[in-house]
PDB file of C-alpha atoms and ligand atoms in Angstrom:
ATOM      1  CA  MET A   1     -18.172  34.042 -92.002  1.00 84.00           C
ATOM      2  CA  LYS A   2     -15.545  34.388 -89.554  1.00 90.00           C
ATOM      3  CA  LYS A   3     -11.921  33.378 -90.405  1.00 94.00           C
ATOM      4  CA  ASP A   4      -9.765  31.895 -88.170  1.00 98.00           C
ATOM      5  CA  LEU A   5      -5.678  31.532 -88.419  1.00 98.00           C
ATOM      6  CA  LEU A   6      -4.914  28.078 -86.495  1.00 98.00           C
ATOM      7  CA  SER A   7      -2.646  27.009 -89.020  1.00 98.00           C
ATOM      8  CA  ILE A   8      -0.628  27.908 -92.259  1.00 98.00           C
ATOM      9  CA  SER A   9      -3.372  25.673 -93.987  1.00 98.00           C
ATOM     10  CA  ASP A  10      -5.841  28.167 -93.339  1.00 98.00           C
ATOM     11  CA  LEU A  11      -4.446  30.091 -96.004  1.00 98.00           C
ATOM     12  CA  ASP A  12      -3.866  29.739 -99.648  1.00 97.00           C
ATOM     13  CA  ARG A  13      -0.777  30.912-101.555  1.00 98.00           C
ATOM     14  CA  LYS A  14      -2.359  33.702-103.046  1.00 97.00           C
ATOM     15  CA  GLU A  15      -3.669  35.001 -99.195  1.00 97.00           C
ATOM     16  CA  ALA A  16      -0.273  34.082 -97.583  1.00 98.00           C
ATOM     17  CA  GLU A  17       1.609  36.116-100.318  1.00 98.00           C
ATOM     18  CA  ALA A  18      -1.022  39.081 -99.958  1.00 97.00           C
ATOM     19  CA  LEU A  19      -0.591  39.020 -96.161  1.00 98.00           C
ATOM     20  CA  ILE A  20       3.500  39.608 -96.590  1.00 98.00           C
ATOM     21  CA  GLU A  21       3.073  42.400 -98.917  1.00 97.00           C
ATOM     22  CA  GLN A  22       0.290  43.835 -96.545  1.00 97.00           C
ATOM     23  CA  ALA A  23       2.584  43.499 -93.954  1.00 98.00           C
ATOM     24  CA  LEU A  24       5.530  45.132 -95.728  1.00 98.00           C
ATOM     25  CA  HIS A  25       3.080  48.137 -96.950  1.00 97.00           C
ATOM     26  CA  MET A  26       1.935  48.606 -93.181  1.00 97.00           C
ATOM     27  CA  LYS A  27       5.547  48.638 -91.909  1.00 98.00           C
ATOM     28  CA  ARG A  28       6.308  51.556 -93.895  1.00 97.00           C
ATOM     29  CA  GLU A  29       3.117  53.465 -93.407  1.00 94.00           C
ATOM     30  CA  GLY A  30       3.193  53.308 -89.461  1.00 91.00           C
ATOM     31  CA  PRO A  31       0.316  53.683 -87.414  1.00 95.00           C
ATOM     32  CA  SER A  32      -3.310  53.843 -88.378  1.00 96.00           C
ATOM     33  CA  SER A  33      -6.653  53.935 -87.034  1.00 97.00           C
ATOM     34  CA  LEU A  34      -7.845  50.797 -89.127  1.00 97.00           C
ATOM     35  CA  LEU A  35      -9.124  49.010 -85.928  1.00 98.00           C
ATOM     36  CA  ALA A  36     -10.559  51.805 -84.210  1.00 98.00           C
ATOM     37  CA  GLY A  37     -12.962  50.412 -81.634  1.00 97.00           C
ATOM     38  CA  LYS A  38     -11.800  46.861 -81.908  1.00 98.00           C
ATOM     39  CA  THR A  39     -10.882  44.733 -78.919  1.00 98.00           C
ATOM     40  CA  LEU A  40      -8.740  41.430 -79.243  1.00 98.00           C
ATOM     41  CA  ALA A  41      -8.394  38.788 -76.096  1.00 98.00           C
ATOM     42  CA  LEU A  42      -5.189  37.348 -75.509  1.00 97.00           C
ATOM     43  CA  LEU A  43      -5.435  33.892 -73.660  1.00 96.00           C
ATOM     44  CA  PHE A  44      -2.396  32.286 -72.996  1.00 95.00           C
ATOM     45  CA  GLU A  45      -1.620  28.877 -71.095  1.00 94.00           C
ATOM     46  CA  LYS A  46       1.998  29.587 -71.878  1.00 91.00           C
ATOM     47  CA  PRO A  47       4.739  32.193 -70.941  1.00 88.00           C
ATOM     48  CA  SER A  48       5.101  34.637 -73.866  1.00 91.00           C
ATOM     49  CA  LEU A  49       7.276  37.858 -74.415  1.00 93.00           C
ATOM     50  CA  ARG A  50       7.299  38.356 -78.342  1.00 95.00           C
ATOM     51  CA  THR A  51       3.794  37.057 -78.906  1.00 96.00           C
ATOM     52  CA  LYS A  52       1.839  39.097 -76.276  1.00 96.00           C
ATOM     53  CA  VAL A  53       3.892  42.821 -76.797  1.00 98.00           C
ATOM     54  CA  SER A  54       3.596  42.347 -80.492  1.00 98.00           C
ATOM     55  CA  PHE A  55      -0.359  41.388 -80.799  1.00 98.00           C
ATOM     56  CA  GLN A  56      -0.541  44.200 -77.747  1.00 98.00           C
ATOM     57  CA  MET A  57       1.454  46.555 -79.723  1.00 98.00           C
ATOM     58  CA  ALA A  58      -0.340  45.832 -83.176  1.00 98.00           C
ATOM     59  CA  MET A  59      -3.978  46.493 -81.830  1.00 98.00           C
ATOM     60  CA  HIS A  60      -2.527  49.500 -80.130  1.00 98.00           C
ATOM     61  CA  ARG A  61      -0.934  50.966 -83.543  1.00 98.00           C
ATOM     62  CA  LEU A  62      -4.020  50.206 -85.520  1.00 98.00           C
ATOM     63  CA  GLY A  63      -6.168  52.118 -82.991  1.00 98.00           C
ATOM     64  CA  GLY A  64      -7.406  49.261 -81.390  1.00 98.00           C
ATOM     65  CA  HIS A  65      -7.175  47.548 -77.741  1.00 98.00           C
ATOM     66  CA  SER A  66      -6.390  44.258 -76.088  1.00 98.00           C
ATOM     67  CA  ILE A  67      -6.794  42.391 -72.967  1.00 97.00           C
ATOM     68  CA  TYR A  68      -4.237  39.853 -71.821  1.00 96.00           C
ATOM     69  CA  MET A  69      -5.219  37.205 -69.750  1.00 93.00           C
ATOM     70  CA  SER A  70      -2.640  35.224 -67.863  1.00 87.00           C
ATOM     71  CA  PRO A  71      -2.740  31.360 -67.567  1.00 83.00           C
ATOM     72  CA  GLU A  72      -3.806  31.519 -63.671  1.00 84.00           C
ATOM     73  CA  GLU A  73      -6.467  34.244 -64.476  1.00 83.00           C
ATOM     74  CA  VAL A  74      -8.414  31.888 -67.007  1.00 78.00           C
ATOM     75  CA  GLY A  75      -7.815  28.145 -66.057  1.00 81.00           C
ATOM     76  CA  LEU A  76      -8.898  27.506 -69.529  1.00 86.00           C
ATOM     77  CA  GLY A  77     -10.799  23.965 -69.350  1.00 85.00           C
ATOM     78  CA  LYS A  78     -10.018  23.740 -65.659  1.00 85.00           C
ATOM     79  CA  ARG A  79     -12.241  26.558 -64.184  1.00 86.00           C
ATOM     80  CA  GLU A  80     -14.541  26.420 -66.752  1.00 89.00           C
ATOM     81  CA  PRO A  81     -15.099  24.369 -70.503  1.00 94.00           C
ATOM     82  CA  VAL A  82     -13.290  25.755 -73.283  1.00 96.00           C
ATOM     83  CA  ALA A  83     -16.217  26.056 -75.647  1.00 97.00           C
ATOM     84  CA  ASP A  84     -17.749  27.954 -72.851  1.00 96.00           C
ATOM     85  CA  VAL A  85     -14.989  30.512 -72.620  1.00 95.00           C
ATOM     86  CA  ALA A  86     -15.131  30.695 -76.142  1.00 97.00           C
ATOM     87  CA  ARG A  87     -18.804  31.601 -76.389  1.00 97.00           C
ATOM     88  CA  GLU A  88     -18.695  34.410 -73.127  1.00 95.00           C
ATOM     89  CA  LEU A  89     -15.264  35.949 -74.455  1.00 96.00           C
ATOM     90  CA  SER A  90     -16.829  36.604 -78.066  1.00 97.00           C
ATOM     91  CA  ARG A  91     -19.662  38.372 -76.481  1.00 98.00           C
ATOM     92  CA  TYR A  92     -17.056  41.309 -75.221  1.00 98.00           C
ATOM     93  CA  VAL A  93     -14.423  40.937 -77.857  1.00 98.00           C
ATOM     94  CA  ASP A  94     -13.788  40.989 -81.645  1.00 98.00           C
ATOM     95  CA  ALA A  95     -11.424  38.435 -81.647  1.00 98.00           C
ATOM     96  CA  ILE A  96      -9.261  35.741 -79.672  1.00 98.00           C
ATOM     97  CA  THR A  97      -5.527  34.825 -79.811  1.00 98.00           C
ATOM     98  CA  ALA A  98      -4.597  31.789 -77.936  1.00 98.00           C
ATOM     99  CA  ARG A  99      -1.586  30.374 -76.794  1.00 97.00           C
ATOM    100  CA  THR A 100      -2.324  26.919 -75.762  1.00 96.00           C
ATOM    101  CA  PHE A 101      -0.760  23.334 -74.746  1.00 96.00           C
ATOM    102  CA  ALA A 102      -2.888  21.180 -76.942  1.00 97.00           C
ATOM    103  CA  HIS A 103      -3.741  22.190 -80.423  1.00 98.00           C
ATOM    104  CA  GLU A 104      -7.295  20.588 -79.832  1.00 98.00           C
ATOM    105  CA  THR A 105      -7.732  23.483 -77.237  1.00 97.00           C
ATOM    106  CA  VAL A 106      -7.395  26.129 -79.690  1.00 98.00           C
ATOM    107  CA  ARG A 107      -9.471  24.131 -82.373  1.00 98.00           C
ATOM    108  CA  ILE A 108     -12.393  23.894 -79.725  1.00 98.00           C
ATOM    109  CA  LEU A 109     -12.304  27.823 -78.872  1.00 98.00           C
ATOM    110  CA  ALA A 110     -12.794  28.318 -82.833  1.00 98.00           C
ATOM    111  CA  GLU A 111     -15.456  25.783 -83.132  1.00 98.00           C
ATOM    112  CA  HIS A 112     -17.357  28.056 -80.328  1.00 98.00           C
ATOM    113  CA  SER A 113     -16.250  31.490 -81.337  1.00 98.00           C
ATOM    114  CA  PRO A 114     -18.323  33.470 -83.790  1.00 98.00           C
ATOM    115  CA  VAL A 115     -15.301  35.783 -83.667  1.00 98.00           C
ATOM    116  CA  PRO A 116     -12.046  34.931 -85.462  1.00 98.00           C
ATOM    117  CA  VAL A 117      -9.733  32.944 -83.112  1.00 98.00           C
ATOM    118  CA  ILE A 118      -5.522  33.189 -83.924  1.00 98.00           C
ATOM    119  CA  ASN A 119      -3.305  30.409 -82.929  1.00 98.00           C
ATOM    120  CA  ALA A 120      -0.854  32.035 -81.021  1.00 98.00           C
ATOM    121  CA  LEU A 121       1.287  28.794 -80.648  1.00 98.00           C
ATOM    122  CA  SER A 122       0.138  25.416 -79.552  1.00 98.00           C
ATOM    123  CA  ASP A 123       1.943  22.050 -79.439  1.00 98.00           C
ATOM    124  CA  LEU A 124       1.287  21.643 -83.545  1.00 98.00           C
ATOM    125  CA  GLU A 125       1.884  25.050 -85.048  1.00 98.00           C
ATOM    126  CA  HIS A 126       3.061  28.395 -84.454  1.00 98.00           C
ATOM    127  CA  PRO A 127       1.385  29.920 -87.569  1.00 98.00           C
ATOM    128  CA  CYS A 128       2.268  33.774 -86.676  1.00 98.00           C
ATOM    129  CA  GLN A 129       5.759  32.948 -85.980  1.00 98.00           C
ATOM    130  CA  SER A 130       5.849  31.615 -89.885  1.00 98.00           C
ATOM    131  CA  LEU A 131       4.110  34.693 -91.381  1.00 98.00           C
ATOM    132  CA  ALA A 132       6.810  37.039 -89.546  1.00 98.00           C
ATOM    133  CA  ASP A 133       9.347  34.690 -90.836  1.00 99.00           C
ATOM    134  CA  LEU A 134       8.112  34.905 -94.667  1.00 98.00           C
ATOM    135  CA  LEU A 135       8.231  38.520 -94.001  1.00 98.00           C
ATOM    136  CA  THR A 136      11.596  38.479 -92.622  1.00 99.00           C
ATOM    137  CA  ILE A 137      12.986  36.408 -95.667  1.00 98.00           C
ATOM    138  CA  ARG A 138      11.193  38.617 -98.371  1.00 98.00           C
ATOM    139  CA  GLU A 139      12.663  41.707 -96.853  1.00 98.00           C
ATOM    140  CA  LYS A 140      16.143  40.376 -96.592  1.00 98.00           C
ATOM    141  CA  LYS A 141      16.190  38.536-100.105  1.00 98.00           C
ATOM    142  CA  GLY A 142      13.631  40.585-102.173  1.00 98.00           C
ATOM    143  CA  LYS A 143      11.680  37.773-102.874  1.00 98.00           C
ATOM    144  CA  LEU A 144      10.567  33.935-101.564  1.00 98.00           C
ATOM    145  CA  SER A 145       9.883  31.658-104.592  1.00 98.00           C
ATOM    146  CA  GLY A 146      12.871  29.663-105.184  1.00 98.00           C
ATOM    147  CA  LEU A 147      14.952  30.238-102.297  1.00 98.00           C
ATOM    148  CA  THR A 148      15.772  27.608-100.155  1.00 98.00           C
ATOM    149  CA  LEU A 149      15.452  27.392 -96.257  1.00 99.00           C
ATOM    150  CA  ALA A 150      17.242  24.790 -94.309  1.00 99.00           C
ATOM    151  CA  TYR A 151      15.616  24.102 -90.665  1.00 99.00           C
ATOM    152  CA  VAL A 152      18.339  22.240 -88.260  1.00 99.00           C
ATOM    153  CA  GLY A 153      16.703  20.652 -85.328  1.00 98.00           C
ATOM    154  CA  ASP A 154      13.237  19.552 -83.645  1.00 98.00           C
ATOM    155  CA  GLY A 155      10.705  18.395 -85.664  1.00 98.00           C
ATOM    156  CA  ASN A 156       8.319  20.556 -83.669  1.00 98.00           C
ATOM    157  CA  ASN A 157       5.483  23.201 -83.666  1.00 98.00           C
ATOM    158  CA  VAL A 158       7.449  25.995 -85.456  1.00 98.00           C
ATOM    159  CA  ALA A 159       8.955  23.505 -87.784  1.00 99.00           C
ATOM    160  CA  ASN A 160       5.598  22.475 -88.820  1.00 98.00           C
ATOM    161  CA  SER A 161       3.964  25.924 -89.599  1.00 99.00           C
ATOM    162  CA  LEU A 162       7.339  26.907 -91.403  1.00 98.00           C
ATOM    163  CA  LEU A 163       7.326  23.390 -93.465  1.00 98.00           C
ATOM    164  CA  LEU A 164       4.078  24.606 -94.576  1.00 98.00           C
ATOM    165  CA  ALA A 165       4.543  28.072 -94.958  1.00 98.00           C
ATOM    166  CA  ALA A 166       7.897  27.795 -97.268  1.00 98.00           C
ATOM    167  CA  CYS A 167       6.195  25.129 -99.130  1.00 98.00           C
ATOM    168  CA  LEU A 168       3.148  27.429 -99.945  1.00 98.00           C
ATOM    169  CA  VAL A 169       4.983  30.129-101.413  1.00 98.00           C
ATOM    170  CA  GLY A 170       7.501  28.035-103.515  1.00 98.00           C
ATOM    171  CA  VAL A 171      10.315  27.950-100.873  1.00 98.00           C
ATOM    172  CA  ASN A 172      12.362  24.539-100.891  1.00 98.00           C
ATOM    173  CA  PHE A 173      12.761  23.293 -97.353  1.00 98.00           C
ATOM    174  CA  SER A 174      15.515  21.062 -96.246  1.00 98.00           C
ATOM    175  CA  ILE A 175      15.093  19.801 -92.650  1.00 98.00           C
ATOM    176  CA  ALA A 176      17.780  17.974 -90.378  1.00 98.00           C
ATOM    177  CA  THR A 177      16.248  16.488 -87.403  1.00 98.00           C
ATOM    178  CA  PRO A 178      17.827  13.370 -85.358  1.00 98.00           C
ATOM    179  CA  GLN A 179      16.499   9.973 -85.480  1.00 97.00           C
ATOM    180  CA  GLY A 180      12.830  10.142 -83.480  1.00 97.00           C
ATOM    181  CA  TYR A 181      12.691  13.824 -83.947  1.00 98.00           C
ATOM    182  CA  GLN A 182      11.518  14.267 -87.278  1.00 97.00           C
ATOM    183  CA  LEU A 183       8.541  15.853 -88.576  1.00 98.00           C
ATOM    184  CA  GLU A 184       5.255  13.642 -87.915  1.00 97.00           C
ATOM    185  CA  GLU A 185       4.330  12.234 -91.651  1.00 97.00           C
ATOM    186  CA  GLY A 186       0.936  13.390 -91.980  1.00 98.00           C
ATOM    187  CA  MET A 187       2.291  17.043 -91.693  1.00 98.00           C
ATOM    188  CA  LEU A 188       5.361  16.536 -93.769  1.00 98.00           C
ATOM    189  CA  ASN A 189       3.169  14.847 -96.608  1.00 98.00           C
ATOM    190  CA  ARG A 190       0.729  17.850 -96.287  1.00 98.00           C
ATOM    191  CA  GLY A 191       4.389  20.031 -96.741  1.00 98.00           C
ATOM    192  CA  LYS A 192       4.855  17.758 -99.779  1.00 98.00           C
ATOM    193  CA  GLU A 193       1.624  18.421-101.295  1.00 98.00           C
ATOM    194  CA  TYR A 194       2.221  22.050-100.984  1.00 98.00           C
ATOM    195  CA  ALA A 195       5.448  21.743-102.581  1.00 98.00           C
ATOM    196  CA  ALA A 196       4.482  19.914-105.419  1.00 98.00           C
ATOM    197  CA  ALA A 197       1.741  22.535-105.919  1.00 97.00           C
ATOM    198  CA  GLY A 198       3.855  25.645-105.601  1.00 94.00           C
ATOM    199  CA  GLY A 199       7.055  24.382-107.196  1.00 96.00           C
ATOM    200  CA  SER A 200       9.381  23.730-104.527  1.00 98.00           C
ATOM    201  CA  ARG A 201      10.639  20.760-103.096  1.00 97.00           C
ATOM    202  CA  VAL A 202      10.872  18.898 -99.026  1.00 98.00           C
ATOM    203  CA  ARG A 203      14.013  16.952 -98.169  1.00 98.00           C
ATOM    204  CA  THR A 204      14.714  15.500 -95.030  1.00 98.00           C
ATOM    205  CA  THR A 205      17.916  14.076 -93.693  1.00 98.00           C
ATOM    206  CA  THR A 206      19.513  13.638 -90.312  1.00 98.00           C
ATOM    207  CA  ASP A 207      22.933  14.968 -91.425  1.00 98.00           C
ATOM    208  CA  PRO A 208      22.826  19.096 -90.636  1.00 98.00           C
ATOM    209  CA  TYR A 209      25.393  19.896 -92.901  1.00 98.00           C
ATOM    210  CA  GLU A 210      23.474  18.160 -95.843  1.00 98.00           C
ATOM    211  CA  ALA A 211      20.433  19.962 -94.967  1.00 98.00           C
ATOM    212  CA  VAL A 212      22.345  23.613 -94.921  1.00 98.00           C
ATOM    213  CA  LYS A 213      24.153  23.051 -98.358  1.00 97.00           C
ATOM    214  CA  ASP A 214      22.749  25.670-100.908  1.00 95.00           C
ATOM    215  CA  ALA A 215      20.735  27.151 -98.290  1.00 98.00           C
ATOM    216  CA  ASP A 216      19.894  30.974 -98.663  1.00 99.00           C
ATOM    217  CA  VAL A 217      18.031  30.663 -94.893  1.00 99.00           C
ATOM    218  CA  VAL A 218      19.256  28.539 -91.941  1.00 99.00           C
ATOM    219  CA  TYR A 219      16.847  28.260 -88.883  1.00 99.00           C
ATOM    220  CA  THR A 220      16.562  26.792 -85.670  1.00 99.00           C
ATOM    221  CA  ASP A 221      14.388  26.418 -82.805  1.00 98.00           C
ATOM    222  CA  VAL A 222      14.703  25.123 -79.067  1.00 98.00           C
ATOM    223  CA  TRP A 223      15.421  21.633 -78.456  1.00 98.00           C
ATOM    224  CA  THR A 224      12.870  21.683 -75.675  1.00 98.00           C
ATOM    225  CA  SER A 225       9.905  23.189 -76.026  1.00 97.00           C
ATOM    226  CA  MET A 226       7.442  24.961 -73.664  1.00 96.00           C
ATOM    227  CA  GLY A 227       6.116  21.989 -71.848  1.00 95.00           C
ATOM    228  CA  GLN A 228       8.686  19.671 -72.635  1.00 97.00           C
ATOM    229  CA  GLU A 229      10.814  20.461 -69.369  1.00 96.00           C
ATOM    230  CA  LYS A 230      11.196  16.843 -68.257  1.00 98.00           C
ATOM    231  CA  GLU A 231      12.715  15.615 -71.108  1.00 98.00           C
ATOM    232  CA  GLY A 232      15.353  18.577 -71.212  1.00 97.00           C
ATOM    233  CA  GLN A 233      18.292  16.059 -70.619  1.00 97.00           C
ATOM    234  CA  LYS A 234      17.077  13.383 -73.084  1.00 98.00           C
ATOM    235  CA  ARG A 235      17.006  15.911 -75.602  1.00 98.00           C
ATOM    236  CA  ARG A 236      20.231  17.741 -74.981  1.00 97.00           C
ATOM    237  CA  HIS A 237      21.654  13.887 -75.426  1.00 98.00           C
ATOM    238  CA  ALA A 238      19.951  13.448 -78.570  1.00 98.00           C
ATOM    239  CA  PHE A 239      20.482  16.557 -80.298  1.00 98.00           C
ATOM    240  CA  SER A 240      24.335  16.775 -79.768  1.00 96.00           C
ATOM    241  CA  GLY A 241      25.868  17.375 -83.158  1.00 97.00           C
ATOM    242  CA  PHE A 242      22.792  19.673 -83.911  1.00 98.00           C
ATOM    243  CA  GLN A 243      23.938  22.789 -82.856  1.00 98.00           C
ATOM    244  CA  VAL A 244      24.268  25.720 -85.433  1.00 98.00           C
ATOM    245  CA  ASP A 245      27.288  27.337 -85.234  1.00 98.00           C
ATOM    246  CA  THR A 246      29.608  29.690 -87.450  1.00 98.00           C
ATOM    247  CA  ARG A 247      30.685  26.556 -89.169  1.00 98.00           C
ATOM    248  CA  MET A 248      27.759  25.585 -90.220  1.00 98.00           C
ATOM    249  CA  LEU A 249      26.322  28.794 -91.749  1.00 98.00           C
ATOM    250  CA  ASP A 250      29.675  28.689 -93.506  1.00 98.00           C
ATOM    251  CA  ALA A 251      28.658  25.444 -95.181  1.00 98.00           C
ATOM    252  CA  ALA A 252      25.322  27.294 -96.227  1.00 98.00           C
ATOM    253  CA  LYS A 253      25.324  29.930 -99.426  1.00 98.00           C
ATOM    254  CA  LYS A 254      27.821  32.951 -98.687  1.00 98.00           C
ATOM    255  CA  ASP A 255      24.749  35.360 -98.291  1.00 98.00           C
ATOM    256  CA  VAL A 256      22.696  33.159 -95.813  1.00 98.00           C
ATOM    257  CA  ILE A 257      21.088  34.668 -93.115  1.00 99.00           C
ATOM    258  CA  PHE A 258      20.367  32.995 -89.684  1.00 99.00           C
ATOM    259  CA  MET A 259      16.980  32.913 -88.144  1.00 99.00           C
ATOM    260  CA  HIS A 260      15.384  31.541 -84.960  1.00 98.00           C
ATOM    261  CA  PRO A 261      11.964  32.328 -83.228  1.00 98.00           C
ATOM    262  CA  LEU A 262      13.536  33.174 -79.706  1.00 98.00           C
ATOM    263  CA  PRO A 263      13.966  32.710 -77.019  1.00 97.00           C
ATOM    264  CA  ALA A 264      17.272  31.249 -77.812  1.00 98.00           C
ATOM    265  CA  HIS A 265      19.616  28.893 -75.515  1.00 98.00           C
ATOM    266  CA  PRO A 266      23.041  29.484 -76.424  1.00 98.00           C
ATOM    267  CA  GLY A 267      25.090  26.369 -75.453  1.00 98.00           C
ATOM    268  CA  GLU A 268      22.570  24.181 -76.747  1.00 98.00           C
ATOM    269  CA  GLU A 269      20.602  25.135 -80.310  1.00 98.00           C
ATOM    270  CA  ILE A 270      23.313  28.010 -81.102  1.00 98.00           C
ATOM    271  CA  ALA A 271      26.664  28.303 -80.291  1.00 98.00           C
ATOM    272  CA  PRO A 272      27.219  31.222 -77.805  1.00 98.00           C
ATOM    273  CA  GLY A 273      27.472  34.403 -79.811  1.00 98.00           C
ATOM    274  CA  LEU A 274      25.557  33.363 -82.764  1.00 98.00           C
ATOM    275  CA  LEU A 275      22.798  35.782 -82.448  1.00 98.00           C
ATOM    276  CA  ASP A 276      25.333  38.617 -83.333  1.00 98.00           C
ATOM    277  CA  ASP A 277      27.220  37.320 -86.118  1.00 98.00           C
ATOM    278  CA  PRO A 278      26.268  39.373 -89.130  1.00 98.00           C
ATOM    279  CA  ARG A 279      24.482  36.662 -90.952  1.00 98.00           C
ATOM    280  CA  SER A 280      21.778  36.933 -88.257  1.00 99.00           C
ATOM    281  CA  VAL A 281      18.681  38.646 -88.687  1.00 98.00           C
ATOM    282  CA  VAL A 282      16.722  37.487 -85.442  1.00 98.00           C
ATOM    283  CA  PHE A 283      15.767  40.859 -83.954  1.00 98.00           C
ATOM    284  CA  ASP A 284      14.467  42.010 -87.299  1.00 98.00           C
ATOM    285  CA  GLU A 285      12.583  38.599 -87.252  1.00 98.00           C
ATOM    286  CA  ALA A 286      11.356  39.416 -83.738  1.00 98.00           C
ATOM    287  CA  GLU A 287      10.298  42.980 -84.845  1.00 98.00           C
ATOM    288  CA  ASN A 288       8.409  41.675 -87.892  1.00 98.00           C
ATOM    289  CA  ARG A 289       5.909  39.529 -85.456  1.00 98.00           C
ATOM    290  CA  LEU A 290       4.497  43.221 -84.994  1.00 98.00           C
ATOM    291  CA  HIS A 291       4.189  43.827 -88.613  1.00 98.00           C
ATOM    292  CA  ALA A 292       2.980  40.513 -89.946  1.00 98.00           C
ATOM    293  CA  GLN A 293       0.398  40.579 -87.016  1.00 98.00           C
ATOM    294  CA  LYS A 294      -1.025  44.117 -88.060  1.00 98.00           C
ATOM    295  CA  ALA A 295      -1.676  42.521 -91.293  1.00 98.00           C
ATOM    296  CA  LEU A 296      -3.012  39.437 -90.038  1.00 98.00           C
ATOM    297  CA  LEU A 297      -5.531  41.466 -87.862  1.00 98.00           C
ATOM    298  CA  ALA A 298      -6.430  43.934 -90.696  1.00 98.00           C
ATOM    299  CA  ARG A 299      -7.471  40.827 -92.755  1.00 97.00           C
ATOM    300  CA  LEU A 300      -9.484  39.100 -89.854  1.00 97.00           C
ATOM    301  CA  LEU A 301     -11.077  42.329 -88.538  1.00 97.00           C
ATOM    302  CA  ALA A 302     -11.230  45.183 -91.501  1.00 95.00           C
ATOM    303  CA  PRO A 303     -11.494  42.692 -94.439  1.00 88.00           C
ATOM    304  CA  GLY A 304     -11.202  44.961 -97.507  1.00 84.00           C
ATOM    305  CA  LYS A 305     -10.671  47.846 -95.870  1.00 83.00           C
ATOM    306  CA  GLU A 306      -6.422  47.148 -95.225  1.00 76.00           C
ATOM    307  CA  GLY A 307      -5.973  49.854 -98.139  1.00 66.00           C
TER     308      GLY A 307
HETATM  309  N1  LIG B   1       8.948  25.637 -80.245  1.00 50.42           N
HETATM  310  C1  LIG B   1       9.251  26.726 -78.963  1.00 50.42           C
HETATM  311  C2  LIG B   1       8.634  27.847 -79.572  1.00 50.42           C
HETATM  312  C3  LIG B   1       8.742  29.081 -78.757  1.00 50.42           C
HETATM  313  C4  LIG B   1       8.740  30.373 -79.574  1.00 50.42           C
HETATM  314  C5  LIG B   1       7.902  26.220 -77.738  1.00 50.42           C
HETATM  315  O1  LIG B   1       6.955  25.837 -78.427  1.00 50.42           O
HETATM  316  O2  LIG B   1       8.657  26.450 -77.009  1.00 50.42           O
END
């Protein structure tokens, strides 16, 4: 049966850990011809730099092809029903990667596609980012289980996937959000279930300094996600006091690393210059999108042959 990656919940702990180790291996090994003859379609409703290029280059480095379709070209659900797009595209390609506004759109694509569908960011989750994040933490810290990740900012798609991914592999997850921007309860409870099973804990607070205390990783994301532009001003107001700066990093562990999925907005969620702080690993994190996705594509398109 075909496998999809719509949510971090589509993986169990063993699978997530195996993917990270596979990504490390593939990063070391370099190009191969594992996916020769395979084609990935990239179906995007929103802009992208890292996701688009890293998926295209992942296919290229593994000997396969990719086809990018911009929002205007496809008109998902407007020019044609989402289910039909899935049924047609899957006659031509071996997997579909989709970036959508509504999570329901990527879910419908997966329901009607006989080939694997990968969520390349929806309003609910960003699982590919979280896999690259785990890979980066594993590389920088030499382990995952037992570490503490503090997320400061909006309880959004990136935070949802990160909560699940961290808890799945035994990483403690602390999150500081302003009132009204916290993680949705169902998601938080799922994270807590994973944490209980995996031996870690989840903490929520409205105080960023409380969240970052004892953190091995401090993480933030934009305050205004794609599609929320009209709320920009209201959000800048609500998130004042949540900007990650050097003082906030100083309050975490001495060897803390700073992460951000990018694009960043200096002056909003991060202080100007923070990307260049010696504790920042954001560009390694961006590179790791490529390697984590190579491992993911190998798992979905050539299971058992990854080497
Ligand atoms: N939360 C952001 C992540 C961008 C990579 C967004 O959805 O726009």
